[in-house]
Amino acid sequence: MLIYAHRGYSAKYPENTISAFEAALPHVDGIELDVQLTRDGRLVVIHDETVDRTTNGSGYVKDMTLRQLRLLRTESGERIPTLEEVLLLIEKSDVTLNIELKTDQFDYDGIEYLAWLAVTEFKLEERVVFSSFNLDTLVRLRDVARDARIAVLTGDGHPQLMELVERVGAEAVHAQPEFVGTADAKTIRDQNRLLRLYTINDPHELPDMTGIDAIMTDEVELFQRIN
Ligand code: G3P
Ligand code: CA
C-alpha cells in the first residue's frame, strides 16, 4: 500500500505549503495538492476558493493577481506556492504527484491546459496524476492531454462513475473508504484500475485494503510506521 501526503504533511505543517511538501517527501510515495487559478491565469496551490482560511488575506483567488496573492502569508509565514514551485521540488524527488484541479465552484477557464502545460514543461507526465470532482474538467483535460494520467474523484460513488472512468480513460478512482464495498469498486479492481482512498488519518479507519493502491493521509509518519 502506497502513502500519499494529503496537502503535504498537513498534520504538522500548514496545508499546501512548501514546508508541508518538503517535510512529507522523505516519508511518502506520493503527494496530493489542490490547484486554483488566479485572475491573471496563474496556477496556485491552495485548497479553498478563497484565501481566508489559510492566509492573512481575504477574498477569492479568482479575483486576485498572482502578485497580490504572493503578498499574503500562511500561519508559517510562507507564500501560497505556485504549481511551478512545487513541480521543482517534485522534479528532484521520485514521488508521484496528484494534482487535484479544484474546479468544484468555478470552472476556471483553461485550467486543464495550463496544468498540463506546466507538467509537460517539467517532463513529469509519468509521475503526475490529475484528479477532480468536476467531471467536465476531466473530460476537457483528456481532450487537451492525450497522455495524462487521470483519476476520477468521488466521495462514496456516483451513478455515472463507470461511464466516466471509461470516457476519460482513468487509471484510478480516488474515493472515501465507504466506496470500497460498492459494486463499482469491485469493477474498478476487476478492470485492473487502481483505487486510492482519502483521507485516512487513523489506522483504525483502514478498510480491507485488498486491491487498494494507496491511501492519502495528513499523518504521513504515523502511516509510515505501521505500513
Ligand atoms: O483528492 C482527495 C481529497 O483531497 C479530496 O478532498 O477536500 O481534501 O480536497 P479535499
Ligand atoms: Ca484535495
Tab-separated table of C-alpha atoms and ligand atoms in Angstrom:
chain	number	residue	atom	x	y	z
A	1	MET	CA	0.000	0.000	0.000
A	2	LEU	CA	1.390	3.380	-1.006
A	3	ILE	CA	1.191	6.501	1.146
A	4	TYR	CA	0.279	9.882	-0.335
A	5	ALA	CA	0.645	13.014	1.775
A	6	HIS	CA	-2.690	14.850	1.655
A	7	ARG	CA	-1.957	18.573	1.064
A	8	GLY	CA	1.628	17.726	2.088
A	9	TYR	CA	2.424	16.761	5.657
A	10	SER	CA	-0.631	18.706	6.729
A	11	ALA	CA	-0.909	17.210	10.220
A	12	LYS	CA	2.307	19.002	11.206
A	13	TYR	CA	2.684	21.861	8.723
A	14	PRO	CA	0.239	24.325	7.194
A	15	GLU	CA	-1.531	22.559	4.328
A	16	ASN	CA	-0.379	23.052	0.743
A	17	THR	CA	2.800	24.913	1.689
A	18	ILE	CA	6.350	24.282	0.544
A	19	SER	CA	7.282	23.319	4.115
A	20	ALA	CA	4.458	20.747	4.175
A	21	PHE	CA	5.643	19.261	0.868
A	22	GLU	CA	9.329	19.214	1.837
A	23	ALA	CA	8.544	17.594	5.179
A	24	ALA	CA	6.436	14.908	3.516
A	25	LEU	CA	8.865	13.950	0.775
A	26	PRO	CA	11.171	11.629	2.781
A	27	HIS	CA	8.215	9.645	4.111
A	28	VAL	CA	5.840	9.137	1.203
A	29	ASP	CA	5.300	7.623	-2.220
A	30	GLY	CA	3.088	10.451	-3.374
A	31	ILE	CA	1.898	13.950	-2.630
A	32	GLU	CA	-1.593	15.320	-3.174
A	33	LEU	CA	-2.283	19.029	-3.626
A	34	ASP	CA	-5.044	21.362	-4.784
A	35	VAL	CA	-4.794	23.882	-7.615
A	36	GLN	CA	-6.836	27.015	-8.341
A	37	LEU	CA	-6.363	29.789	-10.903
A	38	THR	CA	-5.618	33.475	-10.225
A	39	ARG	CA	-7.253	36.359	-12.079
A	40	ASP	CA	-4.205	36.578	-14.341
A	41	GLY	CA	-4.304	32.878	-15.147
A	42	ARG	CA	-1.590	31.527	-12.830
A	43	LEU	CA	-1.827	28.110	-11.168
A	44	VAL	CA	-1.586	28.322	-7.401
A	45	VAL	CA	-1.642	25.626	-4.755
A	46	ILE	CA	-4.492	26.267	-2.346
A	47	HIS	CA	-7.468	24.185	-1.300
A	48	ASP	CA	-10.201	26.784	-0.867
A	49	GLU	CA	-11.621	29.160	-3.441
A	50	THR	CA	-10.828	31.979	-1.008
A	51	VAL	CA	-7.613	32.773	0.833
A	52	ASP	CA	-9.406	33.496	4.111
A	53	ARG	CA	-8.932	30.215	5.985
A	54	THR	CA	-5.268	29.599	5.242
A	55	THR	CA	-3.690	33.059	4.924
A	56	ASN	CA	-3.780	36.514	6.490
A	57	GLY	CA	-5.738	37.807	3.496
A	58	SER	CA	-9.322	37.784	2.387
A	59	GLY	CA	-11.111	37.250	-0.922
A	60	TYR	CA	-11.366	34.887	-3.851
A	61	VAL	CA	-8.282	33.513	-5.578
A	62	LYS	CA	-10.023	34.131	-8.908
A	63	ASP	CA	-10.232	37.867	-8.130
A	64	MET	CA	-6.542	38.323	-7.286
A	65	THR	CA	-3.466	38.529	-9.456
A	66	LEU	CA	-0.527	36.296	-8.612
A	67	ARG	CA	1.328	39.371	-7.384
A	68	GLN	CA	-1.459	40.252	-4.949
A	69	LEU	CA	-1.744	36.682	-3.770
A	70	ARG	CA	2.003	36.357	-3.177
A	71	LEU	CA	1.883	39.240	-0.697
A	72	LEU	CA	-0.209	37.080	1.630
A	73	ARG	CA	1.266	34.769	4.272
A	74	THR	CA	0.192	31.473	5.766
A	75	GLU	CA	0.443	30.920	9.527
A	76	SER	CA	4.019	29.726	8.982
A	77	GLY	CA	4.863	32.987	7.220
A	78	GLU	CA	5.023	31.312	3.803
A	79	ARG	CA	3.597	32.398	0.473
A	80	ILE	CA	0.919	30.425	-1.324
A	81	PRO	CA	3.024	28.263	-3.670
A	82	THR	CA	2.703	28.329	-7.406
A	83	LEU	CA	2.314	24.953	-9.071
A	84	GLU	CA	5.688	25.502	-10.751
A	85	GLU	CA	7.414	25.857	-7.375
A	86	VAL	CA	6.058	22.517	-6.271
A	87	LEU	CA	6.930	20.887	-9.590
A	88	LEU	CA	10.522	21.991	-8.983
A	89	LEU	CA	10.515	20.034	-5.724
A	90	ILE	CA	8.835	17.030	-7.261
A	91	GLU	CA	11.298	17.015	-10.150
A	92	LYS	CA	14.144	16.464	-7.691
A	93	SER	CA	12.336	13.593	-5.951
A	94	ASP	CA	10.951	10.258	-7.083
A	95	VAL	CA	7.411	10.610	-5.754
A	96	THR	CA	4.111	10.707	-7.616
A	97	LEU	CA	2.218	13.992	-7.598
A	98	ASN	CA	-1.574	14.065	-7.515
A	99	ILE	CA	-2.782	17.419	-8.801
A	100	GLU	CA	-6.404	17.962	-7.848
A	101	LEU	CA	-7.941	20.567	-10.153
A	102	LYS	CA	-10.245	22.448	-7.773
A	103	THR	CA	-12.981	23.390	-10.177
A	104	ASP	CA	-15.784	22.466	-7.793
A	105	GLN	CA	-17.168	26.030	-7.566
A	106	PHE	CA	-15.568	27.840	-10.502
A	107	ASP	CA	-14.889	26.429	-13.946
A	108	TYR	CA	-11.529	28.208	-14.243
A	109	ASP	CA	-11.151	28.812	-17.959
A	110	GLY	CA	-8.197	26.883	-19.377
A	111	ILE	CA	-7.004	25.378	-16.089
A	112	GLU	CA	-6.714	21.913	-17.644
A	113	TYR	CA	-4.441	23.067	-20.466
A	114	LEU	CA	-2.319	25.271	-18.189
A	115	ALA	CA	-1.779	22.475	-15.672
A	116	TRP	CA	-0.881	20.002	-18.391
A	117	LEU	CA	1.498	22.518	-19.979
A	118	ALA	CA	3.272	23.044	-16.637
A	119	VAL	CA	3.660	19.328	-16.091
A	120	THR	CA	4.997	18.720	-19.591
A	121	GLU	CA	7.492	21.585	-19.239
A	122	PHE	CA	8.955	19.716	-16.258
A	123	LYS	CA	8.689	16.416	-18.169
A	124	LEU	CA	6.750	14.976	-15.247
A	125	GLU	CA	3.896	13.457	-17.261
A	126	GLU	CA	4.628	9.959	-15.973
A	127	ARG	CA	4.769	10.980	-12.322
A	128	VAL	CA	1.687	13.186	-12.202
A	129	VAL	CA	-1.897	12.016	-11.742
A	130	PHE	CA	-4.655	14.585	-12.272
A	131	SER	CA	-7.949	14.360	-10.431
A	132	SER	CA	-11.060	16.475	-9.994
A	133	PHE	CA	-14.555	16.264	-8.570
A	134	ASN	CA	-15.683	18.209	-11.635
A	135	LEU	CA	-16.330	15.636	-14.313
A	136	ASP	CA	-16.350	18.232	-17.111
A	137	THR	CA	-12.831	19.222	-16.064
A	138	LEU	CA	-11.634	15.658	-16.547
A	139	VAL	CA	-13.263	15.425	-19.969
A	140	ARG	CA	-11.623	18.708	-21.019
A	141	LEU	CA	-8.287	17.534	-19.625
A	142	ARG	CA	-8.452	14.368	-21.693
A	143	ASP	CA	-9.238	16.477	-24.768
A	144	VAL	CA	-6.049	18.532	-24.345
A	145	ALA	CA	-3.826	15.849	-22.823
A	146	ARG	CA	-3.991	12.517	-24.563
A	147	ASP	CA	-1.273	11.032	-22.333
A	148	ALA	CA	-2.330	12.477	-18.984
A	149	ARG	CA	-2.792	10.095	-16.087
A	150	ILE	CA	-6.307	10.747	-14.793
A	151	ALA	CA	-8.161	9.662	-11.668
A	152	VAL	CA	-11.869	10.222	-11.174
A	153	LEU	CA	-12.503	11.762	-7.779
A	154	THR	CA	-15.649	10.840	-5.884
A	155	GLY	CA	-16.919	10.573	-2.332
A	156	ASP	CA	-18.623	7.220	-1.945
A	157	GLY	CA	-19.586	6.770	-5.590
A	158	HIS	CA	-21.559	8.296	-8.425
A	159	PRO	CA	-24.326	6.875	-10.679
A	160	GLN	CA	-22.315	7.518	-13.868
A	161	LEU	CA	-18.942	6.720	-12.355
A	162	MET	CA	-18.001	3.789	-14.572
A	163	GLU	CA	-19.162	5.585	-17.703
A	164	LEU	CA	-16.889	8.486	-16.859
A	165	VAL	CA	-13.964	6.255	-15.936
A	166	GLU	CA	-14.238	4.743	-19.413
A	167	ARG	CA	-14.773	8.072	-21.147
A	168	VAL	CA	-11.658	9.755	-19.735
A	169	GLY	CA	-9.579	6.572	-19.683
A	170	ALA	CA	-8.995	6.894	-15.950
A	171	GLU	CA	-6.257	4.799	-14.418
A	172	ALA	CA	-7.823	5.136	-10.975
A	173	VAL	CA	-10.690	6.221	-8.793
A	174	HIS	CA	-9.927	8.322	-5.723
A	175	ALA	CA	-12.650	7.797	-3.133
A	176	GLN	CA	-13.523	7.704	0.535
A	177	PRO	CA	-13.240	4.382	2.407
A	178	GLU	CA	-17.044	3.903	2.201
A	179	PHE	CA	-16.666	3.327	-1.535
A	180	VAL	CA	-14.644	0.156	-1.035
A	181	GLY	CA	-17.642	-2.157	-0.549
A	182	THR	CA	-19.570	-0.996	-3.632
A	183	ALA	CA	-20.117	-2.883	-6.887
A	184	ASP	CA	-18.250	-0.149	-8.775
A	185	ALA	CA	-15.209	-0.612	-6.520
A	186	LYS	CA	-15.188	-4.290	-7.477
A	187	THR	CA	-15.492	-3.428	-11.174
A	188	ILE	CA	-12.596	-0.969	-10.873
A	189	ARG	CA	-10.403	-3.714	-9.489
A	190	ASP	CA	-11.652	-6.308	-11.978
A	191	GLN	CA	-10.648	-3.902	-14.753
A	192	ASN	CA	-7.172	-3.603	-13.230
A	193	ARG	CA	-7.666	0.051	-12.498
A	194	LEU	CA	-6.424	1.484	-9.219
A	195	LEU	CA	-8.276	2.557	-6.121
A	196	ARG	CA	-6.797	5.237	-3.870
A	197	LEU	CA	-8.544	6.279	-0.666
A	198	TYR	CA	-8.751	9.651	1.079
A	199	THR	CA	-8.373	10.975	3.742
A	200	ILE	CA	-7.386	8.395	6.343
A	201	ASN	CA	-5.695	9.730	9.469
A	202	ASP	CA	-6.415	6.923	11.918
A	203	PRO	CA	-5.066	3.408	11.309
A	204	HIS	CA	-8.318	2.037	12.756
A	205	GLU	CA	-10.197	3.612	9.841
A	206	LEU	CA	-8.402	1.464	7.287
A	207	PRO	CA	-10.881	-0.770	5.433
A	208	ASP	CA	-9.997	-4.128	3.881
A	209	MET	CA	-7.007	-2.985	1.856
A	210	THR	CA	-7.118	-5.788	-0.697
A	211	GLY	CA	-6.594	-4.206	-4.074
A	212	ILE	CA	-6.095	-0.702	-2.671
A	213	ASP	CA	-3.179	1.036	-4.340
A	214	ALA	CA	-2.748	3.937	-1.938
A	215	ILE	CA	-4.176	5.988	0.877
A	216	MET	CA	-3.944	9.747	1.264
A	217	THR	CA	-3.243	10.950	4.762
A	218	ASP	CA	-2.330	14.068	6.706
A	219	GLU	CA	-0.440	11.851	9.195
A	220	VAL	CA	2.378	10.693	6.984
A	221	GLU	CA	4.763	9.453	9.683
A	222	LEU	CA	2.063	7.578	11.559
A	223	PHE	CA	1.202	5.539	8.482
A	224	GLN	CA	4.813	5.095	7.521
A	225	ARG	CA	5.383	3.380	10.856
A	226	ILE	CA	2.510	0.909	10.571
A	227	ASN	CA	2.994	0.173	6.903
B	1	G3P	O1	-8.092	14.263	-3.523
B	1	G3P	C1	-8.633	13.733	-2.384
B	1	G3P	C2	-9.073	14.798	-1.412
B	1	G3P	O2	-8.058	15.730	-1.288
B	1	G3P	C3	-10.346	15.472	-1.833
B	1	G3P	O3	-10.882	16.260	-0.824
B	1	G3P	O4	-11.421	18.451	0.139
B	1	G3P	O5	-9.344	17.307	0.802
B	1	G3P	O6	-9.557	18.282	-1.460
B	1	G3P	P1	-10.271	17.640	-0.326
B	2	CA	CA	-7.570	17.683	-2.449
